Amino acid sequence: MRDWLKSYGSQITGAKLVAPEALEFSRSWHETILADSTAAANVDIIGGHLYGSTPYSFNPKGKQVWMTGHLLNANVGWTETMSMATEINKVMFSGWNAYIWWYIKSYYSFIGDGEQGSSNGVILPQGWVFPLWAKNVLPGYKCIAITSSSVSFDYTAYSGSNKLVVMVTNTGSASSTVIQLQVSFSAYMASFVSQSNQKVSTLSASATTSTSATFNVPTSSVGAIVFALEPVVPLLQAQVL
């Protein structure tokens, strides 16, 4: 792969070049490419699959990092949906740039196709959860630091367009979470999908201040909480209490 990129990578124009697309997101593949200045110069995106591995942090030397394929289970139920949500958060927390889903309509995907007991054209659990990221974490948003003392909740946070987006995965039985910001916010919108109600529903905060909001999050759920910030200032960190 390194040798091919050195010899022919520069001939690919008009499109981004993704490599090495290694199984298990094997370090040896992309490290070999990045260690060669000529090969590295011809690559735009470090991509790979997560089969047999978990996300990890590494230095991509200025390249974007994409997770480009991982089928968690052919029987898509709520357990697999929660695994997907947790994995997305881990990918983004590791400093990667994208989590790619490659197939829309299938019994193991977002919309049923009538096979393996799925109903043709009916949105499956993953089809409700994945768009929470796609709709709210937009191109150009930056993943920012977020600290948490909770063992039940898994978080990532993103800043962009004068908004803070907190992605929440509740894998335990705890229900209350307090999100503390470094700056004031003027409004919020919380959207959640839970095991008990496998469609998007809005959630109101049980208490708010100018810089914090308390939510009673449904057990076994995934959500996006979007804060409109004021004034317009960079947001460096969020905290979960």
PDB file of C-alpha atoms in Angstrom:
ATOM      1  CA  MET A   1       0.000   0.000   0.000  1.00  0.00           C
ATOM      2  CA  ARG A   2       2.787   2.441   0.870  1.00  0.00           C
ATOM      3  CA  ASP A   3       4.612   1.738  -2.375  1.00  0.00           C
ATOM      4  CA  TRP A   4       1.441   2.112  -4.458  1.00  0.00           C
ATOM      5  CA  LEU A   5       0.671   5.449  -2.813  1.00  0.00           C
ATOM      6  CA  LYS A   6       4.209   6.669  -3.463  1.00  0.00           C
ATOM      7  CA  SER A   7       4.070   5.730  -7.148  1.00  0.00           C
ATOM      8  CA  TYR A   8       0.452   6.420  -8.117  1.00  0.00           C
ATOM      9  CA  GLY A   9      -1.301   8.367  -5.364  1.00  0.00           C
ATOM     10  CA  SER A  10      -0.495  11.738  -6.910  1.00  0.00           C
ATOM     11  CA  GLN A  11      -2.297  10.722 -10.110  1.00  0.00           C
ATOM     12  CA  ILE A  12      -5.667  10.680  -8.347  1.00  0.00           C
ATOM     13  CA  THR A  13      -7.223  14.115  -8.724  1.00  0.00           C
ATOM     14  CA  GLY A  14     -10.671  15.560  -8.149  1.00  0.00           C
ATOM     15  CA  ALA A  15     -11.372  13.304  -5.172  1.00  0.00           C
ATOM     16  CA  LYS A  16     -10.060  12.632  -1.682  1.00  0.00           C
ATOM     17  CA  LEU A  17      -7.843   9.586  -1.316  1.00  0.00           C
ATOM     18  CA  VAL A  18      -8.659   7.365   1.675  1.00  0.00           C
ATOM     19  CA  ALA A  19      -6.176   4.724   2.845  1.00  0.00           C
ATOM     20  CA  PRO A  20      -5.366   2.111   4.008  1.00  0.00           C
ATOM     21  CA  GLU A  21      -8.894   0.848   4.914  1.00  0.00           C
ATOM     22  CA  ALA A  22      -7.327  -1.811   7.123  1.00  0.00           C
ATOM     23  CA  LEU A  23      -9.223  -4.448   9.065  1.00  0.00           C
ATOM     24  CA  GLU A  24      -9.147  -3.834  12.844  1.00  0.00           C
ATOM     25  CA  PHE A  25      -7.901  -0.322  12.016  1.00  0.00           C
ATOM     26  CA  SER A  26      -4.454  -1.912  12.201  1.00  0.00           C
ATOM     27  CA  ARG A  27      -1.783   0.525  13.361  1.00  0.00           C
ATOM     28  CA  SER A  28       0.955  -1.016  11.251  1.00  0.00           C
ATOM     29  CA  TRP A  29      -0.813  -0.103   8.005  1.00  0.00           C
ATOM     30  CA  HIS A  30      -1.298   3.602   8.574  1.00  0.00           C
ATOM     31  CA  GLU A  31       1.911   4.004  10.556  1.00  0.00           C
ATOM     32  CA  THR A  32       3.867   2.615   7.593  1.00  0.00           C
ATOM     33  CA  ILE A  33       2.192   5.110   5.252  1.00  0.00           C
ATOM     34  CA  LEU A  34       2.574   8.100   7.570  1.00  0.00           C
ATOM     35  CA  ALA A  35       6.230   7.314   8.188  1.00  0.00           C
ATOM     36  CA  ASP A  36       6.966   7.808   4.467  1.00  0.00           C
ATOM     37  CA  SER A  37       6.737  11.495   3.538  1.00  0.00           C
ATOM     38  CA  THR A  38       5.979  10.828  -0.148  1.00  0.00           C
ATOM     39  CA  ALA A  39       3.242   8.284   0.526  1.00  0.00           C
ATOM     40  CA  ALA A  40       1.759  10.434   3.286  1.00  0.00           C
ATOM     41  CA  ALA A  41       1.627  13.480   1.019  1.00  0.00           C
ATOM     42  CA  ASN A  42      -0.626  11.578  -1.382  1.00  0.00           C
ATOM     43  CA  VAL A  43      -3.196  10.594   1.273  1.00  0.00           C
ATOM     44  CA  ASP A  44      -6.021  12.864   2.428  1.00  0.00           C
ATOM     45  CA  ILE A  45      -7.825  10.621   4.915  1.00  0.00           C
ATOM     46  CA  ILE A  46      -6.733   7.734   7.132  1.00  0.00           C
ATOM     47  CA  GLY A  47      -9.613   5.266   6.955  1.00  0.00           C
ATOM     48  CA  GLY A  48     -10.273   1.838   8.320  1.00  0.00           C
ATOM     49  CA  HIS A  49     -12.754  -0.682   9.748  1.00  0.00           C
ATOM     50  CA  LEU A  50     -13.266  -1.520  13.417  1.00  0.00           C
ATOM     51  CA  TYR A  51     -13.907  -5.238  13.064  1.00  0.00           C
ATOM     52  CA  GLY A  52     -11.996  -6.932  15.886  1.00  0.00           C
ATOM     53  CA  SER A  53     -10.817  -3.705  17.526  1.00  0.00           C
ATOM     54  CA  THR A  54     -11.908  -0.588  19.399  1.00  0.00           C
ATOM     55  CA  PRO A  55     -11.191   3.105  18.690  1.00  0.00           C
ATOM     56  CA  TYR A  56      -7.864   4.503  19.905  1.00  0.00           C
ATOM     57  CA  SER A  57      -6.030   7.804  19.725  1.00  0.00           C
ATOM     58  CA  PHE A  58      -3.003   8.318  17.480  1.00  0.00           C
ATOM     59  CA  ASN A  59      -1.205  11.101  15.638  1.00  0.00           C
ATOM     60  CA  PRO A  60      -2.550  11.228  12.048  1.00  0.00           C
ATOM     61  CA  LYS A  61      -0.010  13.930  11.112  1.00  0.00           C
ATOM     62  CA  GLY A  62      -2.610  16.398   9.919  1.00  0.00           C
ATOM     63  CA  LYS A  63      -4.824  13.883   8.104  1.00  0.00           C
ATOM     64  CA  GLN A  64      -8.493  13.333   8.840  1.00  0.00           C
ATOM     65  CA  VAL A  65      -9.388   9.975  10.393  1.00  0.00           C
ATOM     66  CA  TRP A  66     -12.552   8.155   9.313  1.00  0.00           C
ATOM     67  CA  MET A  67     -14.149   4.965  10.582  1.00  0.00           C
ATOM     68  CA  THR A  68     -15.539   3.629   7.320  1.00  0.00           C
ATOM     69  CA  GLY A  69     -17.263   0.349   8.156  1.00  0.00           C
ATOM     70  CA  HIS A  70     -18.422  -1.797  11.049  1.00  0.00           C
ATOM     71  CA  LEU A  71     -21.488  -4.056  11.065  1.00  0.00           C
ATOM     72  CA  LEU A  72     -22.092  -4.760  14.745  1.00  0.00           C
ATOM     73  CA  ASN A  73     -24.685  -7.499  14.351  1.00  0.00           C
ATOM     74  CA  ALA A  74     -27.022  -8.758  11.659  1.00  0.00           C
ATOM     75  CA  ASN A  75     -29.919  -8.806  14.151  1.00  0.00           C
ATOM     76  CA  VAL A  76     -30.495  -5.126  14.809  1.00  0.00           C
ATOM     77  CA  GLY A  77     -32.277  -4.635  18.117  1.00  0.00           C
ATOM     78  CA  TRP A  78     -31.874  -2.192  20.944  1.00  0.00           C
ATOM     79  CA  THR A  79     -28.725  -3.882  22.295  1.00  0.00           C
ATOM     80  CA  GLU A  80     -26.951  -3.432  18.952  1.00  0.00           C
ATOM     81  CA  THR A  81     -28.238   0.135  18.712  1.00  0.00           C
ATOM     82  CA  MET A  82     -26.759   1.047  22.091  1.00  0.00           C
ATOM     83  CA  SER A  83     -23.467  -0.600  21.082  1.00  0.00           C
ATOM     84  CA  MET A  84     -23.404   1.535  17.932  1.00  0.00           C
ATOM     85  CA  ALA A  85     -24.090   4.737  19.901  1.00  0.00           C
ATOM     86  CA  THR A  86     -21.373   3.951  22.434  1.00  0.00           C
ATOM     87  CA  GLU A  87     -18.928   3.197  19.632  1.00  0.00           C
ATOM     88  CA  ILE A  88     -19.669   6.491  17.851  1.00  0.00           C
ATOM     89  CA  ASN A  89     -18.910   8.394  21.044  1.00  0.00           C
ATOM     90  CA  LYS A  90     -15.666   6.430  21.498  1.00  0.00           C
ATOM     91  CA  VAL A  91     -14.622   7.130  17.889  1.00  0.00           C
ATOM     92  CA  MET A  92     -15.166  10.856  18.239  1.00  0.00           C
ATOM     93  CA  PHE A  93     -13.622  10.987  21.726  1.00  0.00           C
ATOM     94  CA  SER A  94     -10.502   9.361  20.235  1.00  0.00           C
ATOM     95  CA  GLY A  95     -10.091  12.419  18.007  1.00  0.00           C
ATOM     96  CA  TRP A  96     -11.344  10.890  14.785  1.00  0.00           C
ATOM     97  CA  ASN A  97     -13.301  13.002  12.301  1.00  0.00           C
ATOM     98  CA  ALA A  98     -16.081  10.804  10.963  1.00  0.00           C
ATOM     99  CA  TYR A  99     -18.090   7.661  11.589  1.00  0.00           C
ATOM    100  CA  ILE A 100     -19.385   6.443   8.228  1.00  0.00           C
ATOM    101  CA  TRP A 101     -22.496   4.319   7.803  1.00  0.00           C
ATOM    102  CA  TRP A 102     -22.475   2.644   4.419  1.00  0.00           C
ATOM    103  CA  TYR A 103     -25.980   1.224   3.974  1.00  0.00           C
ATOM    104  CA  ILE A 104     -29.409   2.778   4.532  1.00  0.00           C
ATOM    105  CA  LYS A 105     -32.095   0.219   3.732  1.00  0.00           C
ATOM    106  CA  SER A 106     -31.582  -3.292   5.082  1.00  0.00           C
ATOM    107  CA  TYR A 107     -32.873  -5.433   7.921  1.00  0.00           C
ATOM    108  CA  TYR A 108     -29.524  -4.802   9.690  1.00  0.00           C
ATOM    109  CA  SER A 109     -29.438  -1.059   9.036  1.00  0.00           C
ATOM    110  CA  PHE A 110     -31.649   2.020   9.389  1.00  0.00           C
ATOM    111  CA  ILE A 111     -34.759   1.157   7.375  1.00  0.00           C
ATOM    112  CA  GLY A 112     -36.253  -2.298   7.068  1.00  0.00           C
ATOM    113  CA  ASP A 113     -36.295  -4.030   3.669  1.00  0.00           C
ATOM    114  CA  GLY A 114     -38.802  -6.779   4.445  1.00  0.00           C
ATOM    115  CA  GLU A 115     -36.097  -9.389   5.042  1.00  0.00           C
ATOM    116  CA  GLN A 116     -35.337 -11.317   8.245  1.00  0.00           C
ATOM    117  CA  GLY A 117     -38.538 -10.180   9.933  1.00  0.00           C
ATOM    118  CA  SER A 118     -38.102  -6.465   9.234  1.00  0.00           C
ATOM    119  CA  SER A 119     -40.961  -4.406   7.809  1.00  0.00           C
ATOM    120  CA  ASN A 120     -40.254  -2.821   4.446  1.00  0.00           C
ATOM    121  CA  GLY A 121     -39.857   0.942   4.752  1.00  0.00           C
ATOM    122  CA  VAL A 122     -40.129   1.040   8.562  1.00  0.00           C
ATOM    123  CA  ILE A 123     -37.413   2.874  10.466  1.00  0.00           C
ATOM    124  CA  LEU A 124     -35.381   0.553  12.696  1.00  0.00           C
ATOM    125  CA  PRO A 125     -33.893   1.553  16.100  1.00  0.00           C
ATOM    126  CA  GLN A 126     -30.508   2.470  14.596  1.00  0.00           C
ATOM    127  CA  GLY A 127     -32.361   4.648  12.094  1.00  0.00           C
ATOM    128  CA  TRP A 128     -33.688   6.788  14.931  1.00  0.00           C
ATOM    129  CA  VAL A 129     -30.433   6.993  16.889  1.00  0.00           C
ATOM    130  CA  PHE A 130     -27.768   7.596  14.227  1.00  0.00           C
ATOM    131  CA  PRO A 131     -29.413  10.813  12.918  1.00  0.00           C
ATOM    132  CA  LEU A 132     -29.016  12.392  16.367  1.00  0.00           C
ATOM    133  CA  TRP A 133     -25.348  12.802  15.420  1.00  0.00           C
ATOM    134  CA  ALA A 134     -25.898  13.467  11.714  1.00  0.00           C
ATOM    135  CA  LYS A 135     -28.459  16.220  12.358  1.00  0.00           C
ATOM    136  CA  ASN A 136     -26.778  17.984  15.268  1.00  0.00           C
ATOM    137  CA  VAL A 137     -23.001  17.522  14.873  1.00  0.00           C
ATOM    138  CA  LEU A 138     -22.446  19.457  11.661  1.00  0.00           C
ATOM    139  CA  PRO A 139     -19.415  19.860   9.369  1.00  0.00           C
ATOM    140  CA  GLY A 140     -16.949  22.275  10.912  1.00  0.00           C
ATOM    141  CA  TYR A 141     -17.952  21.553  14.504  1.00  0.00           C
ATOM    142  CA  LYS A 142     -15.052  20.755  16.852  1.00  0.00           C
ATOM    143  CA  CYS A 143     -15.033  18.007  19.443  1.00  0.00           C
ATOM    144  CA  ILE A 144     -14.175  19.685  22.761  1.00  0.00           C
ATOM    145  CA  ALA A 145     -13.137  18.454  26.177  1.00  0.00           C
ATOM    146  CA  ILE A 146     -15.835  17.191  28.503  1.00  0.00           C
ATOM    147  CA  THR A 147     -15.278  15.828  32.002  1.00  0.00           C
ATOM    148  CA  SER A 148     -17.609  13.478  33.816  1.00  0.00           C
ATOM    149  CA  SER A 149     -17.808  11.642  37.140  1.00  0.00           C
ATOM    150  CA  SER A 150     -20.648   9.383  35.978  1.00  0.00           C
ATOM    151  CA  VAL A 151     -20.224   5.685  35.246  1.00  0.00           C
ATOM    152  CA  SER A 152     -23.695   5.303  33.713  1.00  0.00           C
ATOM    153  CA  PHE A 153     -23.457   8.080  31.145  1.00  0.00           C
ATOM    154  CA  ASP A 154     -21.120   8.327  28.169  1.00  0.00           C
ATOM    155  CA  TYR A 155     -20.594  11.772  26.601  1.00  0.00           C
ATOM    156  CA  THR A 156     -18.969  13.683  23.797  1.00  0.00           C
ATOM    157  CA  ALA A 157     -19.318  17.437  23.244  1.00  0.00           C
ATOM    158  CA  TYR A 158     -18.994  19.608  20.140  1.00  0.00           C
ATOM    159  CA  SER A 159     -18.763  23.353  19.560  1.00  0.00           C
ATOM    160  CA  GLY A 160     -19.787  25.212  16.407  1.00  0.00           C
ATOM    161  CA  SER A 161     -22.125  27.893  15.032  1.00  0.00           C
ATOM    162  CA  ASN A 162     -22.296  29.381  18.553  1.00  0.00           C
ATOM    163  CA  LYS A 163     -23.802  26.151  19.854  1.00  0.00           C
ATOM    164  CA  LEU A 164     -22.717  23.406  22.200  1.00  0.00           C
ATOM    165  CA  VAL A 165     -23.902  19.891  21.341  1.00  0.00           C
ATOM    166  CA  VAL A 166     -23.652  17.228  24.045  1.00  0.00           C
ATOM    167  CA  MET A 167     -24.220  13.653  22.881  1.00  0.00           C
ATOM    168  CA  VAL A 168     -25.371  11.443  25.752  1.00  0.00           C
ATOM    169  CA  THR A 169     -25.545   7.654  25.982  1.00  0.00           C
ATOM    170  CA  ASN A 170     -27.140   6.260  29.135  1.00  0.00           C
ATOM    171  CA  THR A 171     -26.195   2.614  29.411  1.00  0.00           C
ATOM    172  CA  GLY A 172     -27.053   2.231  33.110  1.00  0.00           C
ATOM    173  CA  SER A 173     -29.955   2.783  35.447  1.00  0.00           C
ATOM    174  CA  ALA A 174     -29.072   6.328  36.556  1.00  0.00           C
ATOM    175  CA  SER A 175     -31.474   9.014  35.402  1.00  0.00           C
ATOM    176  CA  SER A 176     -30.292  12.458  36.478  1.00  0.00           C
ATOM    177  CA  THR A 177     -27.411  14.276  34.798  1.00  0.00           C
ATOM    178  CA  VAL A 178     -26.301  17.891  35.280  1.00  0.00           C
ATOM    179  CA  ILE A 179     -24.446  19.607  32.436  1.00  0.00           C
ATOM    180  CA  GLN A 180     -22.332  22.590  33.491  1.00  0.00           C
ATOM    181  CA  LEU A 181     -21.079  25.027  30.844  1.00  0.00           C
ATOM    182  CA  GLN A 182     -18.291  27.577  31.014  1.00  0.00           C
ATOM    183  CA  VAL A 183     -20.514  30.206  29.412  1.00  0.00           C
ATOM    184  CA  SER A 184     -24.177  31.195  29.516  1.00  0.00           C
ATOM    185  CA  PHE A 185     -26.787  29.746  27.176  1.00  0.00           C
ATOM    186  CA  SER A 186     -30.020  31.309  25.959  1.00  0.00           C
ATOM    187  CA  ALA A 187     -31.952  28.201  24.892  1.00  0.00           C
ATOM    188  CA  TYR A 188     -31.641  24.436  24.548  1.00  0.00           C
ATOM    189  CA  MET A 189     -33.230  21.522  22.714  1.00  0.00           C
ATOM    190  CA  ALA A 190     -32.922  17.948  23.989  1.00  0.00           C
ATOM    191  CA  SER A 191     -33.864  15.016  21.746  1.00  0.00           C
ATOM    192  CA  PHE A 192     -33.729  11.426  23.013  1.00  0.00           C
ATOM    193  CA  VAL A 193     -34.432   7.905  21.790  1.00  0.00           C
ATOM    194  CA  SER A 194     -34.969   5.290  24.500  1.00  0.00           C
ATOM    195  CA  GLN A 195     -35.511   1.555  24.643  1.00  0.00           C
ATOM    196  CA  SER A 196     -39.037   2.070  25.953  1.00  0.00           C
ATOM    197  CA  ASN A 197     -39.946   4.555  23.199  1.00  0.00           C
ATOM    198  CA  GLN A 198     -37.865   3.834  20.120  1.00  0.00           C
ATOM    199  CA  LYS A 199     -38.575   7.112  18.377  1.00  0.00           C
ATOM    200  CA  VAL A 200     -37.219  10.630  18.852  1.00  0.00           C
ATOM    201  CA  SER A 201     -38.894  12.583  21.632  1.00  0.00           C
ATOM    202  CA  THR A 202     -38.026  15.892  23.261  1.00  0.00           C
ATOM    203  CA  LEU A 203     -36.926  16.147  26.876  1.00  0.00           C
ATOM    204  CA  SER A 204     -37.319  19.171  29.133  1.00  0.00           C
ATOM    205  CA  ALA A 205     -34.788  20.070  31.792  1.00  0.00           C
ATOM    206  CA  SER A 206     -35.984  19.589  35.354  1.00  0.00           C
ATOM    207  CA  ALA A 207     -33.875  22.571  36.473  1.00  0.00           C
ATOM    208  CA  THR A 208     -31.744  25.238  34.798  1.00  0.00           C
ATOM    209  CA  THR A 209     -29.461  28.132  35.640  1.00  0.00           C
ATOM    210  CA  SER A 210     -27.769  30.506  33.220  1.00  0.00           C
ATOM    211  CA  THR A 211     -24.884  28.049  32.838  1.00  0.00           C
ATOM    212  CA  SER A 212     -26.270  24.606  33.738  1.00  0.00           C
ATOM    213  CA  ALA A 213     -29.162  22.269  33.027  1.00  0.00           C
ATOM    214  CA  THR A 214     -30.392  19.142  34.812  1.00  0.00           C
ATOM    215  CA  PHE A 215     -32.045  16.373  32.806  1.00  0.00           C
ATOM    216  CA  ASN A 216     -33.820  13.231  33.949  1.00  0.00           C
ATOM    217  CA  VAL A 217     -32.544  11.023  31.157  1.00  0.00           C
ATOM    218  CA  PRO A 218     -34.479   7.841  30.301  1.00  0.00           C
ATOM    219  CA  THR A 219     -32.811   4.561  31.195  1.00  0.00           C
ATOM    220  CA  SER A 220     -31.069   2.894  28.240  1.00  0.00           C
ATOM    221  CA  SER A 221     -31.266   5.879  25.922  1.00  0.00           C
ATOM    222  CA  VAL A 222     -29.297   8.056  23.529  1.00  0.00           C
ATOM    223  CA  GLY A 223     -29.747  11.784  23.189  1.00  0.00           C
ATOM    224  CA  ALA A 224     -28.520  15.060  21.760  1.00  0.00           C
ATOM    225  CA  ILE A 225     -28.697  18.209  23.883  1.00  0.00           C
ATOM    226  CA  VAL A 226     -28.080  21.394  21.896  1.00  0.00           C
ATOM    227  CA  PHE A 227     -27.366  24.638  23.746  1.00  0.00           C
ATOM    228  CA  ALA A 228     -27.548  28.048  22.048  1.00  0.00           C
ATOM    229  CA  LEU A 229     -24.701  30.005  23.632  1.00  0.00           C
ATOM    230  CA  GLU A 230     -24.453  33.653  24.555  1.00  0.00           C
ATOM    231  CA  PRO A 231     -22.414  35.722  24.193  1.00  0.00           C
ATOM    232  CA  VAL A 232     -20.511  34.601  21.120  1.00  0.00           C
ATOM    233  CA  VAL A 233     -17.306  33.247  22.667  1.00  0.00           C
ATOM    234  CA  PRO A 234     -15.172  30.150  22.084  1.00  0.00           C
ATOM    235  CA  LEU A 235     -16.205  27.217  24.263  1.00  0.00           C
ATOM    236  CA  LEU A 236     -13.242  25.154  25.413  1.00  0.00           C
ATOM    237  CA  GLN A 237     -14.780  22.685  27.813  1.00  0.00           C
ATOM    238  CA  ALA A 238     -18.008  21.364  29.279  1.00  0.00           C
ATOM    239  CA  GLN A 239     -18.456  19.513  32.546  1.00  0.00           C
ATOM    240  CA  VAL A 240     -20.929  16.897  33.648  1.00  0.00           C
ATOM    241  CA  LEU A 241     -21.640  16.789  37.372  1.00  0.00           C
TER     242      LEU A 241
END
